[in-house]
Amino acid sequence: MTRAVGSIKETFVENELPSRTDRREFLGSIVAGSVAAATLLAKPAQGADGPQLAKVEPLPYPYDALEPYIDAETMHLHHDKHYQSYADGYNKAAQTQPSILAASPEANVANLASLPESVQTAIRNSGGGFVNHKFFWALLKKNNGAGPKGELAKAIDAKFGSFAGFQTEFTKAAATVFGSGWAWLTLGPDNALAIEQTHNQDSTLTAKHRPVLGIDVWEHAYYLKYQNRRPEYVAAFYNVIDWDSVSGRYAELIKA
Ligand code: MN
């Protein structure tokens, strides 16, 4: 009578679980409850003036959202391992100094020279890594061939002659970073656009240049798919720039 066990189980399941519609509502309430719990957990324990740790948020899109230009495996490793490691390194250093914990990772990276010397290297490397990547995840989205919009489109045309002129300069900067680093489109204190490179995880914020666009050219950003062919990765990157977001950010920055 082995079937009887199954029958009892099935009867039990049928009797205990609500109707199909109720089940959906029931499952929905579990999801809503988890979200509410996660929101509570995400709140800083000591309010807005409490410690400002580097927090790894999930990517705002699926890991495979940038395929085929940036592969899902790279995104998993890059976000879940490398980014997490920068956040951990930053938090470890920040927790040694209450004054550092009281400011955001971005503010500390921007004010690097005024930090205690004992933590400057850790904040420069891990803090820079955290803020650079946080910025990077937010500007990625498949764009179906779109380009810059509005004020940014005008500023790029004025500075580089055309979007193609910008791409030539930006590509060159990204291709020629020696070793690990980033290429950026930045906005200086005078609101002038510039293309620049940083090495390792140095942030342009340290020089008071606000990033508008950035490309990570560390090998971990592309090696699984492109191996040593960095120029192919840089060319593919133009397909995953969220120009709505980048152009919107530019418009906000020039108003500030
Ligand atoms: Mn990276």
XYZ file of N, CA, C and O in Angstrom, residues 101-170:
280
model
N 33.342 56.850 9.040
C 32.029 56.190 9.027
C 30.890 57.195 8.940
O 29.811 56.887 8.456
N 31.139 58.401 9.418
C 30.083 59.418 9.442
C 29.829 60.022 8.066
O 28.835 60.710 7.857
N 30.745 59.785 7.117
C 30.581 60.339 5.762
C 30.369 59.200 4.766
O 30.712 58.044 5.042
N 29.822 59.542 3.602
C 29.562 58.524 2.579
C 30.889 58.076 1.963
O 31.879 58.813 1.984
N 30.900 56.875 1.370
C 32.105 56.449 0.650
C 32.519 57.473 -0.411
O 33.708 57.774 -0.553
N 31.549 58.056 -1.105
C 31.860 59.049 -2.142
C 32.559 60.267 -1.536
O 33.533 60.784 -2.077
N 32.030 60.743 -0.399
C 32.611 61.926 0.245
C 34.026 61.635 0.727
O 34.924 62.474 0.598
N 34.241 60.446 1.271
C 35.584 60.102 1.759
C 36.583 59.974 0.615
O 37.729 60.393 0.737
N 36.139 59.400 -0.499
C 37.026 59.276 -1.660
C 37.345 60.665 -2.222
O 38.480 60.943 -2.619
N 36.356 61.547 -2.198
C 36.571 62.906 -2.701
C 37.517 63.693 -1.797
O 38.241 64.566 -2.265
N 37.514 63.366 -0.498
C 38.346 64.100 0.464
C 39.532 63.272 0.946
O 39.967 63.404 2.096
N 40.042 62.465 0.086
C 41.090 61.507 0.438
C 42.251 62.139 1.208
O 42.709 61.605 2.219
N 42.715 63.291 0.729
C 43.919 63.900 1.312
C 43.698 64.338 2.756
O 44.654 64.474 3.515
N 42.441 64.552 3.151
C 42.179 65.019 4.511
C 41.934 63.859 5.483
O 41.737 64.074 6.675
N 41.942 62.632 4.990
C 41.709 61.472 5.863
C 42.994 61.108 6.610
O 44.095 61.435 6.161
N 42.850 60.432 7.761
C 44.052 59.969 8.470
C 44.924 59.128 7.534
O 44.402 58.310 6.768
N 46.224 59.371 7.615
C 47.136 58.718 6.687
C 47.058 57.186 6.748
O 47.219 56.511 5.732
N 46.737 56.678 7.935
C 46.720 55.220 8.119
C 45.662 54.517 7.269
O 45.779 53.327 6.990
N 44.624 55.237 6.857
C 43.566 54.586 6.077
C 43.500 55.083 4.629
O 42.686 54.593 3.848
N 44.355 56.039 4.279
C 44.239 56.633 2.926
C 44.356 55.597 1.808
O 43.581 55.616 0.852
N 45.312 54.688 1.930
C 45.492 53.702 0.862
C 44.273 52.782 0.744
O 43.803 52.499 -0.361
N 43.740 52.357 1.879
C 42.574 51.458 1.856
C 41.345 52.169 1.290
O 40.579 51.585 0.515
N 41.157 53.424 1.669
C 39.993 54.160 1.159
C 40.177 54.458 -0.329
O 39.235 54.360 -1.119
N 41.403 54.769 -0.715
C 41.682 55.036 -2.134
C 41.392 53.795 -2.988
O 40.716 53.896 -4.010
N 41.882 52.632 -2.534
C 41.723 51.419 -3.333
C 40.337 50.781 -3.193
O 39.634 50.575 -4.182
N 39.944 50.484 -1.962
C 38.657 49.805 -1.763
C 37.485 50.779 -1.869
O 36.445 50.445 -2.439
N 37.656 51.974 -1.309
C 36.597 52.979 -1.418
C 36.426 53.420 -2.864
O 35.310 53.545 -3.368
N 37.558 53.629 -3.542
C 37.495 53.977 -4.963
C 36.827 52.856 -5.752
O 35.973 53.096 -6.606
N 37.201 51.626 -5.440
C 36.597 50.475 -6.127
C 35.097 50.418 -5.899
O 34.323 50.151 -6.813
N 34.690 50.714 -4.676
C 33.251 50.676 -4.376
C 32.500 51.773 -5.133
O 31.519 51.505 -5.827
N 32.972 53.011 -5.052
C 32.208 54.097 -5.683
C 32.282 54.023 -7.212
O 31.301 54.343 -7.900
N 33.418 53.601 -7.751
C 33.520 53.474 -9.215
C 32.524 52.443 -9.743
O 31.844 52.678 -10.744
N 32.453 51.303 -9.068
C 31.547 50.240 -9.540
C 30.083 50.592 -9.296
O 29.231 50.311 -10.141
N 29.802 51.217 -8.168
C 28.415 51.635 -7.891
C 27.927 52.547 -9.027
O 26.804 52.421 -9.520
N 28.795 53.437 -9.440
C 28.493 54.350 -10.545
C 28.320 53.566 -11.857
O 27.404 53.822 -12.641
N 29.208 52.606 -12.068
C 29.233 51.831 -13.320
C 27.955 51.001 -13.504
O 27.333 51.047 -14.571
N 27.523 50.269 -12.461
C 26.322 49.425 -12.612
C 25.126 50.264 -13.040
O 24.292 49.824 -13.820
N 25.065 51.466 -12.520
C 23.885 52.307 -12.738
C 23.816 52.884 -14.156
O 22.770 53.388 -14.562
N 24.932 52.829 -14.894
C 24.880 53.446 -16.227
C 24.759 52.405 -17.342
O 24.811 52.739 -18.521
N 24.595 51.140 -16.968
C 24.559 50.081 -17.975
C 23.130 49.677 -18.330
O 22.303 49.428 -17.455
N 22.871 49.623 -19.609
C 21.587 49.138 -20.117
C 21.729 49.000 -21.627
O 22.340 49.869 -22.261
N 21.194 47.947 -22.199
C 21.262 47.819 -23.657
C 20.515 48.982 -24.293
O 19.400 49.306 -23.873
N 21.140 49.626 -25.265
C 20.556 50.880 -25.769
C 20.059 50.825 -27.213
O 19.605 51.850 -27.739
N 20.186 49.685 -27.868
C 19.714 49.541 -29.245
C 20.207 50.640 -30.169
O 19.473 51.132 -31.029
N 21.444 51.055 -29.965
C 22.057 52.026 -30.873
C 21.797 53.481 -30.562
O 22.180 54.356 -31.338
N 21.158 53.741 -29.428
C 20.880 55.144 -29.068
C 22.168 55.875 -28.697
O 23.202 55.263 -28.460
N 22.093 57.193 -28.655
C 23.234 58.026 -28.273
C 22.815 59.022 -27.215
O 21.687 58.963 -26.708
N 23.739 59.929 -26.869
C 23.439 60.929 -25.837
C 22.250 61.811 -26.216
O 21.954 62.014 -27.399
N 21.587 62.325 -25.192
C 20.369 63.104 -25.399
C 20.543 64.540 -24.872
O 21.400 64.798 -24.032
N 19.672 65.401 -25.331
C 19.497 66.735 -24.737
C 20.776 67.542 -24.577
O 21.592 67.639 -25.499
N 20.931 68.102 -23.369
C 22.068 68.981 -23.073
C 23.400 68.260 -23.260
O 24.378 68.850 -23.719
N 23.433 66.978 -22.890
C 24.689 66.228 -23.018
C 25.059 66.056 -24.492
O 26.229 66.208 -24.863
N 24.075 65.772 -25.321
C 24.344 65.629 -26.758
C 24.940 66.926 -27.314
O 25.920 66.908 -28.067
N 24.363 68.064 -26.887
C 24.871 69.373 -27.352
C 26.298 69.617 -26.859
O 27.157 70.091 -27.601
N 26.525 69.293 -25.576
C 27.854 69.526 -24.985
C 28.910 68.638 -25.644
O 30.047 69.065 -25.859
N 28.546 67.402 -25.957
C 29.482 66.478 -26.618
C 29.802 66.988 -28.025
O 30.965 66.999 -28.447
N 28.783 67.448 -28.729
C 29.019 68.005 -30.070
C 29.938 69.231 -29.992
O 30.841 69.400 -30.813
N 29.694 70.086 -28.990
C 30.496 71.306 -28.853
C 31.949 70.977 -28.520
O 32.872 71.619 -29.017
N 32.145 69.969 -27.692
C 33.497 69.648 -27.220
C 34.266 68.771 -28.222
O 35.450 68.973 -28.449
N 33.575 67.775 -28.808
C 34.266 66.778 -29.635
C 33.883 66.845 -31.112
O 34.319 66.012 -31.896
N 33.059 67.798 -31.476
C 32.658 67.933 -32.870
C 31.428 67.122 -33.212
O 30.559 67.567 -33.953
N 31.353 65.918 -32.664
C 30.213 65.032 -32.931
C 30.283 63.876 -31.937
O 31.287 63.717 -31.221
N 29.244 63.060 -31.923
C 29.258 61.874 -31.074
C 30.378 60.935 -31.530
O 31.086 60.350 -30.704
N 30.566 60.839 -32.849
C 31.644 59.982 -33.372
C 33.012 60.490 -32.913
O 33.904 59.701 -32.590
N 33.153 61.812 -32.884
C 34.412 62.402 -32.414
C 34.659 62.058 -30.949
O 35.781 61.737 -30.537
N 33.584 62.102 -30.159
C 33.684 61.702 -28.756
C 34.102 60.238 -28.648
O 34.998 59.883 -27.870
N 33.450 59.384 -29.432
C 33.752 57.948 -29.362
C 35.219 57.666 -29.688
O 35.853 56.825 -29.044
N 35.757 58.380 -30.672
C 37.165 58.182 -31.042
C 38.068 58.468 -29.850
O 38.961 57.683 -29.524
N 37.806 59.594 -29.179
C 38.647 59.991 -28.041
C 38.462 59.062 -26.843
O 39.420 58.690 -26.170
N 37.212 58.716 -26.570
C 36.910 57.874 -25.406
C 37.475 56.462 -25.609
O 38.047 55.866 -24.688
